[in-house]
PDB file of N, CA and C in Angstrom:
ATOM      1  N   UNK A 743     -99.526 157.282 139.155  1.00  0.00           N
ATOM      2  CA  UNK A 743     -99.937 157.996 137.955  1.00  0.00           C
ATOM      3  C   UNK A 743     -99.093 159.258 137.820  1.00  0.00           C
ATOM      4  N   UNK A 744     -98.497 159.626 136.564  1.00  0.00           N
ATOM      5  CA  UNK A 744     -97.910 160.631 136.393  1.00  0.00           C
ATOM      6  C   UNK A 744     -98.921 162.145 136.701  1.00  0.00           C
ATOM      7  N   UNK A 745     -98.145 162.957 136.728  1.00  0.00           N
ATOM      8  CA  UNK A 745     -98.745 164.182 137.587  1.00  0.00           C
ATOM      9  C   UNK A 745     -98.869 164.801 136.193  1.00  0.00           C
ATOM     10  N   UNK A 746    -100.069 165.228 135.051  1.00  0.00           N
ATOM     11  CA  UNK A 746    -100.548 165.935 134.204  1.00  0.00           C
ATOM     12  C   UNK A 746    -101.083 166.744 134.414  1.00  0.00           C
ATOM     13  N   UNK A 747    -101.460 167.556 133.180  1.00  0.00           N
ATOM     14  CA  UNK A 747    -102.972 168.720 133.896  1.00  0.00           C
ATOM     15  C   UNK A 747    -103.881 168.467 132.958  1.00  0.00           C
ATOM     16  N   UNK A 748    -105.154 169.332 133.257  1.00  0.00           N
ATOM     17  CA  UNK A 748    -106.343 169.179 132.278  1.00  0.00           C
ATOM     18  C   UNK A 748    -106.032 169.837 131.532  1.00  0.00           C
ATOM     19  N   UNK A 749    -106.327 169.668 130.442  1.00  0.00           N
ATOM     20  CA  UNK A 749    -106.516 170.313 128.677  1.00  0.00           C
ATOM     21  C   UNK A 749    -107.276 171.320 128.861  1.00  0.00           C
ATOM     22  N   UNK A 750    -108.222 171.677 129.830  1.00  0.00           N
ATOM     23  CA  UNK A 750    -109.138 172.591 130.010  1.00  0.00           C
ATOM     24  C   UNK A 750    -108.989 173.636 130.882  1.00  0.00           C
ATOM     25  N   UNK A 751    -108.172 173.028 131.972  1.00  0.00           N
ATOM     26  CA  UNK A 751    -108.293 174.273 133.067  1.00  0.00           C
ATOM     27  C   UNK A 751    -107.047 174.078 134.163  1.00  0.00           C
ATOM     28  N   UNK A 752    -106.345 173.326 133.444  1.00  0.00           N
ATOM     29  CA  UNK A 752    -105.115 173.377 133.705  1.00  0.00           C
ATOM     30  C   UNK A 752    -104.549 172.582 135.371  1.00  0.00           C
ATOM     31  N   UNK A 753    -105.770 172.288 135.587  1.00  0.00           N
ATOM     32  CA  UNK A 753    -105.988 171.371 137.376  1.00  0.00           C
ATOM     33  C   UNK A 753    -104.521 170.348 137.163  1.00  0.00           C
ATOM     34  N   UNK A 754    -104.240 170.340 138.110  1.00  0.00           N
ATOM     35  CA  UNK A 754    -103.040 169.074 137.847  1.00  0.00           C
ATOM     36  C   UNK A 754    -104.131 167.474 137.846  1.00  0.00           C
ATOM     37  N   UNK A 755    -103.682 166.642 137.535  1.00  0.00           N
ATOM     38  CA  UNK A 755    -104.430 165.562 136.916  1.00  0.00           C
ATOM     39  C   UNK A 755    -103.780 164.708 137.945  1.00  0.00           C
ATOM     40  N   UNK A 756    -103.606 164.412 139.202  1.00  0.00           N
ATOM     41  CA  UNK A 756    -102.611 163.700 140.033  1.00  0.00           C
ATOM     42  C   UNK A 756    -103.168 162.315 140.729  1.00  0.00           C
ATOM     43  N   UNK A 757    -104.739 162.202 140.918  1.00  0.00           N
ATOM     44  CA  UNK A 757    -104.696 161.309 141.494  1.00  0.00           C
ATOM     45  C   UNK A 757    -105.958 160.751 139.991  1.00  0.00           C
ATOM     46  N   UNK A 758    -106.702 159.716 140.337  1.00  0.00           N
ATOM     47  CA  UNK A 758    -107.717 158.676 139.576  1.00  0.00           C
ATOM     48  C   UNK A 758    -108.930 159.427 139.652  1.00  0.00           C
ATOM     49  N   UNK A 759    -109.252 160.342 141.264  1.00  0.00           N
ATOM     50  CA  UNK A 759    -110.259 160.871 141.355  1.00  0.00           C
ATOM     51  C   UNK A 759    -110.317 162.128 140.480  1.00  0.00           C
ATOM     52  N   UNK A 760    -109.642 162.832 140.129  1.00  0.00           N
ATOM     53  CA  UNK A 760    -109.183 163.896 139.359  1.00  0.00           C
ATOM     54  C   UNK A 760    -109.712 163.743 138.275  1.00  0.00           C
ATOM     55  N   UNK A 761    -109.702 162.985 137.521  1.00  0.00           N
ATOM     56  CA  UNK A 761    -109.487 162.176 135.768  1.00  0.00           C
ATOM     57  C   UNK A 761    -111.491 162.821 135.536  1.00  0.00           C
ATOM     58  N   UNK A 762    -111.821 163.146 134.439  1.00  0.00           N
ATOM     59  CA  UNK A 762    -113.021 162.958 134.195  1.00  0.00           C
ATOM     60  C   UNK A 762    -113.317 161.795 133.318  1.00  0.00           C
ATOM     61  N   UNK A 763    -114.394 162.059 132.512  1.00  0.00           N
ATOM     62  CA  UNK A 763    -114.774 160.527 132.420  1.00  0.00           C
ATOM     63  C   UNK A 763    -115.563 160.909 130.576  1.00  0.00           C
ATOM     64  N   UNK A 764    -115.008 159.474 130.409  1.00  0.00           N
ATOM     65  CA  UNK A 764    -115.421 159.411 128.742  1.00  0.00           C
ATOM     66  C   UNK A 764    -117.347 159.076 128.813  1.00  0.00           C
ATOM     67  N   UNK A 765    -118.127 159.260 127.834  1.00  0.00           N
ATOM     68  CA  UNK A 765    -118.938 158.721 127.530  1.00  0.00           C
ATOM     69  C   UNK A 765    -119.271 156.952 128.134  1.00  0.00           C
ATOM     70  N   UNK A 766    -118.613 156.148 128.154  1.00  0.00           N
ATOM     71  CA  UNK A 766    -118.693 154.534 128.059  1.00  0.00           C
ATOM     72  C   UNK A 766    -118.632 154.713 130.096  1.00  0.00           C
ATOM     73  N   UNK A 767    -117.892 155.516 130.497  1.00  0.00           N
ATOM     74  CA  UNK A 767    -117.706 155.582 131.430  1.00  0.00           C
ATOM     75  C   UNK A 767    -116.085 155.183 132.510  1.00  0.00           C
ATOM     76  N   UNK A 768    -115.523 154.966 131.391  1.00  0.00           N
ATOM     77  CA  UNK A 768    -113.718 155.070 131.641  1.00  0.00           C
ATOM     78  C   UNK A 768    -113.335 156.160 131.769  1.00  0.00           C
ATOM     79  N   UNK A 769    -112.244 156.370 132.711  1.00  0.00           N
ATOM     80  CA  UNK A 769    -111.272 157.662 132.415  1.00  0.00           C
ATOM     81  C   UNK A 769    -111.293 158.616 131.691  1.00  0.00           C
ATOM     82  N   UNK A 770    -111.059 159.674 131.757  1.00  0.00           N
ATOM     83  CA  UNK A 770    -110.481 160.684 130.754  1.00  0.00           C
ATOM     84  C   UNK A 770    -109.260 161.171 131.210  1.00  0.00           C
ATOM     85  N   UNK A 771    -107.930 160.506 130.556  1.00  0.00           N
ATOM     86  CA  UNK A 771    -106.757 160.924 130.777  1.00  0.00           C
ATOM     87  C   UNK A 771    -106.200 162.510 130.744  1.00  0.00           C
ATOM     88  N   UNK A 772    -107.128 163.307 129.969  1.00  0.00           N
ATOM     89  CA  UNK A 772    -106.646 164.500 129.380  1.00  0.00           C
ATOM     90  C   UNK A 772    -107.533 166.042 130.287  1.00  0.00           C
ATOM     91  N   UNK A 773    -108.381 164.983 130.715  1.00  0.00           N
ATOM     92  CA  UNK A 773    -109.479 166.755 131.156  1.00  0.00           C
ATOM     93  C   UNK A 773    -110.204 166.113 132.897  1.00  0.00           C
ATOM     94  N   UNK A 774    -110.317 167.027 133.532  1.00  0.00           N
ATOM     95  CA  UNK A 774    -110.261 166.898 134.978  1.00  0.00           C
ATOM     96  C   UNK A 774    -112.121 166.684 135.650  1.00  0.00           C
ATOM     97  N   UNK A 775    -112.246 166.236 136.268  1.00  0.00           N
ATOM     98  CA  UNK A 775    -113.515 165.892 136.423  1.00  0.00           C
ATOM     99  C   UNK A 775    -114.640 166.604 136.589  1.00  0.00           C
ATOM    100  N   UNK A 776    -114.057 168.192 136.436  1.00  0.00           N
ATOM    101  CA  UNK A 776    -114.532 169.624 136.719  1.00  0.00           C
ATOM    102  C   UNK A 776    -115.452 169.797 135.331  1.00  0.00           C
ATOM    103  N   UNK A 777    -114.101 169.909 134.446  1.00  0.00           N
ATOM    104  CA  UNK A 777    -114.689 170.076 133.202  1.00  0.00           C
ATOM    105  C   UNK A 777    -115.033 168.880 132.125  1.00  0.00           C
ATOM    106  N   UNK A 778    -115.113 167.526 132.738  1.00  0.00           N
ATOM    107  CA  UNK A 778    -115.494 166.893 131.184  1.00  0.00           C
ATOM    108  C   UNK A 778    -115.856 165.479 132.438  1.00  0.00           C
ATOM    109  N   UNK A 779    -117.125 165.684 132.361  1.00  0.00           N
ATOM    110  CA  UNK A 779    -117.888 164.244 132.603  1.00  0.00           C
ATOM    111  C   UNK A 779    -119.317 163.304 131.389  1.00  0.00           C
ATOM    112  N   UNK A 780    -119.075 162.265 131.186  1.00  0.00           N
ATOM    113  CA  UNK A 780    -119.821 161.249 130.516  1.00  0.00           C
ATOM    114  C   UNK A 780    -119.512 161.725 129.594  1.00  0.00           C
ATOM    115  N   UNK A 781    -118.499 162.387 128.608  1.00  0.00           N
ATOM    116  CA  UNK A 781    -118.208 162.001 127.453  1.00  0.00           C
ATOM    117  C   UNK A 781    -118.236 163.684 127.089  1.00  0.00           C
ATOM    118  N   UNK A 782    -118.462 164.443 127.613  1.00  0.00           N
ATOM    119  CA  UNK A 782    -118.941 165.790 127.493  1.00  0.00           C
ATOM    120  C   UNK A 782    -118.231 166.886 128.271  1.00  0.00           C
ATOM    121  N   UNK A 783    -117.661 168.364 127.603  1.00  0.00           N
ATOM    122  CA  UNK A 783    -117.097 168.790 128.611  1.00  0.00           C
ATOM    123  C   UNK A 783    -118.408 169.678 129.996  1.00  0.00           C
ATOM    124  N   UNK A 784    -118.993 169.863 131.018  1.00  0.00           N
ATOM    125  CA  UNK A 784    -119.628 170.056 131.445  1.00  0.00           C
ATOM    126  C   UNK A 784    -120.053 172.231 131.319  1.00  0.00           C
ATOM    127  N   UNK A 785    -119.172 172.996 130.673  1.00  0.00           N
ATOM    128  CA  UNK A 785    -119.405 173.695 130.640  1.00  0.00           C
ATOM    129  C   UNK A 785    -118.831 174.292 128.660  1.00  0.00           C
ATOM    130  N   UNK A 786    -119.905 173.459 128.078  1.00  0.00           N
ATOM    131  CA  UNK A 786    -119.785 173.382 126.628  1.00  0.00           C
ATOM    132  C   UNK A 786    -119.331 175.048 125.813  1.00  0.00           C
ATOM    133  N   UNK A 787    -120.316 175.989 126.976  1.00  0.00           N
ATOM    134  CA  UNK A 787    -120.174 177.399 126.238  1.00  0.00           C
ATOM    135  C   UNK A 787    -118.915 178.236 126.792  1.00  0.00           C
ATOM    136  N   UNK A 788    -118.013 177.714 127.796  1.00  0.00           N
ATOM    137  CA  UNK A 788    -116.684 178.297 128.177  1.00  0.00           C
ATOM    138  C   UNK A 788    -115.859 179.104 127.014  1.00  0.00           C
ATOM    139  N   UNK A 789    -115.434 179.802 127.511  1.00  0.00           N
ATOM    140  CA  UNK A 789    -114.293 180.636 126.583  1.00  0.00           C
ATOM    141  C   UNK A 789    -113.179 180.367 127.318  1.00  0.00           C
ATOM    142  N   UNK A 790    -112.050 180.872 126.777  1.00  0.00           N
ATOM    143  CA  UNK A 790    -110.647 180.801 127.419  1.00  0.00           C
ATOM    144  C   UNK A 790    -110.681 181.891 128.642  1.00  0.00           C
ATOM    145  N   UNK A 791    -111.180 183.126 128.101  1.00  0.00           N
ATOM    146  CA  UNK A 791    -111.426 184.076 129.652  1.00  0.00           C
ATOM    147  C   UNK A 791    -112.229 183.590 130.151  1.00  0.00           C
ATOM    148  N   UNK A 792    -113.349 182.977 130.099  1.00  0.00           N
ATOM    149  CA  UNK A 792    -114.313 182.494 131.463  1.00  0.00           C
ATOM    150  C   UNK A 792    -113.860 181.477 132.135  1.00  0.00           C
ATOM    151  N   UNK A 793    -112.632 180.486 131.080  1.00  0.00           N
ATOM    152  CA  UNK A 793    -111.907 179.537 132.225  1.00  0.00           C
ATOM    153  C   UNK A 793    -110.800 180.034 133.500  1.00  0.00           C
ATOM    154  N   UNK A 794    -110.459 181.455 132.326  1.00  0.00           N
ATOM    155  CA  UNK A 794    -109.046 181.743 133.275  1.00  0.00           C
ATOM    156  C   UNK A 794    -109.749 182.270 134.356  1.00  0.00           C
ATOM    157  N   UNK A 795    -110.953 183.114 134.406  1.00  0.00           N
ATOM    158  CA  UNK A 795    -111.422 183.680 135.346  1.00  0.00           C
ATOM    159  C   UNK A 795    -112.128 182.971 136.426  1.00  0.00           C
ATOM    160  N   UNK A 796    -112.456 181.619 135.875  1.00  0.00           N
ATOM    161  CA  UNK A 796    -113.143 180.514 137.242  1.00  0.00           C
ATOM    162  C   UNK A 796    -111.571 179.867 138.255  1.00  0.00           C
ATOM    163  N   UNK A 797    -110.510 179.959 137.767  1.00  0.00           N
ATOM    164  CA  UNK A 797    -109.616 179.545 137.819  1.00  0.00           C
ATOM    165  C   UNK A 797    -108.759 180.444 138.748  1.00  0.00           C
ATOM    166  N   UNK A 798    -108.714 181.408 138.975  1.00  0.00           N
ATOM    167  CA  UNK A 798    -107.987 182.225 139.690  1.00  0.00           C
ATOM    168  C   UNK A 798    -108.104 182.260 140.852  1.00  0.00           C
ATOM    169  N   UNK A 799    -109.353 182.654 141.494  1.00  0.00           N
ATOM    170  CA  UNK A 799    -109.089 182.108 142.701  1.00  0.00           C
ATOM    171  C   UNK A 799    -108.594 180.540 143.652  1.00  0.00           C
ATOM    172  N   UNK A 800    -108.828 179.699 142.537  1.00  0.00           N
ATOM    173  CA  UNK A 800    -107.904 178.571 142.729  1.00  0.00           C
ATOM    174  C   UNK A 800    -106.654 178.828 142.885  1.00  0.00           C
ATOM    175  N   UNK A 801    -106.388 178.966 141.964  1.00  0.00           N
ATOM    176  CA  UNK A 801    -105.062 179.709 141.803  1.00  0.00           C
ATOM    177  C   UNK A 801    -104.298 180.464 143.242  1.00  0.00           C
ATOM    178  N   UNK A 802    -105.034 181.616 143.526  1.00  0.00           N
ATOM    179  CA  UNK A 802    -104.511 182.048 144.433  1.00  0.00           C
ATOM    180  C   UNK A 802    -104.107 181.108 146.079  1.00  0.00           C
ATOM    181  N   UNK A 803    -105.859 180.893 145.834  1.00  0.00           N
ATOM    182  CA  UNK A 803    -105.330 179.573 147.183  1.00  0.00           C
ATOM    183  C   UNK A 803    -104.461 179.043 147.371  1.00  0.00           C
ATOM    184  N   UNK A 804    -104.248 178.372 145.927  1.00  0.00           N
ATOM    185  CA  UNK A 804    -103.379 177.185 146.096  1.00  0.00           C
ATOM    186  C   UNK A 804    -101.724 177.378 145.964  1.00  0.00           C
ATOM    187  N   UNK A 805    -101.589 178.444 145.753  1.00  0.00           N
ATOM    188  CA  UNK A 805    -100.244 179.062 145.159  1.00  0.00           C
ATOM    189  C   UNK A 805    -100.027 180.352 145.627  1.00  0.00           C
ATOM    190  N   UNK A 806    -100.484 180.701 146.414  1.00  0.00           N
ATOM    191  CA  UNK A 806    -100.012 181.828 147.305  1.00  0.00           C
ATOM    192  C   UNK A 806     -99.949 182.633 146.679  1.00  0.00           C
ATOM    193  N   UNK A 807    -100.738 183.170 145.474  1.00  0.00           N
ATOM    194  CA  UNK A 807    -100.135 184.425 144.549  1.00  0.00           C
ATOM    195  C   UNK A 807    -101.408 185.358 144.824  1.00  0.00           C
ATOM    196  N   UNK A 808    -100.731 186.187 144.184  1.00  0.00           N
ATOM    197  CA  UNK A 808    -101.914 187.445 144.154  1.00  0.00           C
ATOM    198  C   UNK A 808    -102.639 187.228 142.826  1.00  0.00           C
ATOM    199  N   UNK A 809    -103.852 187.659 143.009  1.00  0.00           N
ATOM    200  CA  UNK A 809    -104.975 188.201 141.904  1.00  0.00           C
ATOM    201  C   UNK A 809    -104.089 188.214 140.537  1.00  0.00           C
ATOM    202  N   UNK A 810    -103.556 189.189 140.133  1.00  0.00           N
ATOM    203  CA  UNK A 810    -103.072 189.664 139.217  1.00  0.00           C
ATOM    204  C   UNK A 810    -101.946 188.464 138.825  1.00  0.00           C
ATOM    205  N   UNK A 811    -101.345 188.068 139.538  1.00  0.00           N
ATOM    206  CA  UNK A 811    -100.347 186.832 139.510  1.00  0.00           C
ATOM    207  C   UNK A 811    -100.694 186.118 138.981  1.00  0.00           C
ATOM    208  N   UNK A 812    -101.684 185.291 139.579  1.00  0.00           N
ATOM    209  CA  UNK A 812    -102.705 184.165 138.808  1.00  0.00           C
ATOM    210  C   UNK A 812    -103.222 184.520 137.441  1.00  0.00           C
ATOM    211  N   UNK A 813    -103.713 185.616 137.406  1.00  0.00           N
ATOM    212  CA  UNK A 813    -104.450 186.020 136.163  1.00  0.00           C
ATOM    213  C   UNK A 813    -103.002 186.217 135.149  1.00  0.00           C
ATOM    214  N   UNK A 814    -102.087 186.921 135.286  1.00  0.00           N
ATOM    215  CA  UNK A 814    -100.902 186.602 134.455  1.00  0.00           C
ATOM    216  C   UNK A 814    -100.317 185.055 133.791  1.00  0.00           C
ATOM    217  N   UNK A 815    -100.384 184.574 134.936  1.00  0.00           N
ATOM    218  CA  UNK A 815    -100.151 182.859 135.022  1.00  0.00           C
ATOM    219  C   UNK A 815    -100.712 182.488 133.778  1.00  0.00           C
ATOM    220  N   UNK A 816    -102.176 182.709 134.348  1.00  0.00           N
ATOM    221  CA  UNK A 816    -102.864 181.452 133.359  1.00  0.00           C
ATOM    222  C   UNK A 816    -103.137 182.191 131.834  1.00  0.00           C
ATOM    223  N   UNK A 817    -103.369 183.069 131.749  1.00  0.00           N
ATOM    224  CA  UNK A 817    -103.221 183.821 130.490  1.00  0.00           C
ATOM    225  C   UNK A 817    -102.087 183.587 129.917  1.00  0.00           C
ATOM    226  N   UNK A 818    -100.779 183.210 130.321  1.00  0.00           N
ATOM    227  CA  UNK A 818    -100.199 182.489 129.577  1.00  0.00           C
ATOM    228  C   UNK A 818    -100.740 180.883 129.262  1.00  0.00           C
ATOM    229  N   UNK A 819    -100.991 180.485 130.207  1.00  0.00           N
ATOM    230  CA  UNK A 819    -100.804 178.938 130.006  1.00  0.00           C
ATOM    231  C   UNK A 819    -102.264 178.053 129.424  1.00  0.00           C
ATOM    232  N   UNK A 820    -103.210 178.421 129.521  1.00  0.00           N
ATOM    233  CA  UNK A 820    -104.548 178.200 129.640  1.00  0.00           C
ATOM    234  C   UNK A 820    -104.547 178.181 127.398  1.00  0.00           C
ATOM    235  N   UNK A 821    -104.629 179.029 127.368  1.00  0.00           N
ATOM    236  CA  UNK A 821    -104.805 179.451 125.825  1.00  0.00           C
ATOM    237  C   UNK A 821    -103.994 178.156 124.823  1.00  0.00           C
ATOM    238  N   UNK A 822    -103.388 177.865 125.530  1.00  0.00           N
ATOM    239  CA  UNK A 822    -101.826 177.002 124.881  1.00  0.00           C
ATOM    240  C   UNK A 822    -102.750 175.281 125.579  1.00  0.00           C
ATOM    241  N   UNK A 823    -103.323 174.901 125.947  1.00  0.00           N
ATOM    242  CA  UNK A 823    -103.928 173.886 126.470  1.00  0.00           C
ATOM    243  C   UNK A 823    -104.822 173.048 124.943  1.00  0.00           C
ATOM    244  N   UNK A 824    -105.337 172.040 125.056  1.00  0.00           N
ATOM    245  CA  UNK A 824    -105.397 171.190 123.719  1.00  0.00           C
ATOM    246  C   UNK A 824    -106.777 172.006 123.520  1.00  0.00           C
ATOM    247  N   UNK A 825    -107.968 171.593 124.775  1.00  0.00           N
ATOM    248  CA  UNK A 825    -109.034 172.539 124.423  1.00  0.00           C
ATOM    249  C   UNK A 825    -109.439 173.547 123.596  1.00  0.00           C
ATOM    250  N   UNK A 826    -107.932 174.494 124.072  1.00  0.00           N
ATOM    251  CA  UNK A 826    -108.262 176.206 123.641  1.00  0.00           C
ATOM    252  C   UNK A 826    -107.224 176.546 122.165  1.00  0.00           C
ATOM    253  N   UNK A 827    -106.323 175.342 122.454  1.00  0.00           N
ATOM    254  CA  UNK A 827    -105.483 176.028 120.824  1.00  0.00           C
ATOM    255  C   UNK A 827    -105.743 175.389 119.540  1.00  0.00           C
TER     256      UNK A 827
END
């Protein structure tokens, strides 16, 4: 499977387990299993800052950056996602 991200929160989309899930109960190619299960995204009242801000410490973990790094990051990239634009 090609390596995507979520529309929502920007997770890389890499393996099957990743994928969330439509309503019928197939795949969701586009949004990560975090944010969009049975057809629904699971945190309906999100804003773009409450995603970037659940997101950062991911971020940091996973990417060795600092606080501020991450939060730069995704404030670019997050806003620009299908979800949020």
């Amino acid at each position: 499977m090609d390596a995507t991200f979520c529309q929502s929160c920007s997770m890389p989309l890499a393996t099957a387990e990743s994928l969330g899930s439509n309503a019928d109960g197939s795949a969701n190619e586009e949004y990560c299993t975090y944010c969009y299960q049975e057809g629904a995204f699971t945190d309906p009242d999100a804003s773009v800052q409450s995603m970037i801000e659940v997101c950062v410490p991911h971020v940091v973990a996973g990417q060795k950056m600092s606080e501020q790094e991450a939060r730069d990051m995704l404030n670019r990239f997050i806003p620009k996602l299908k979800r949020w634009a």
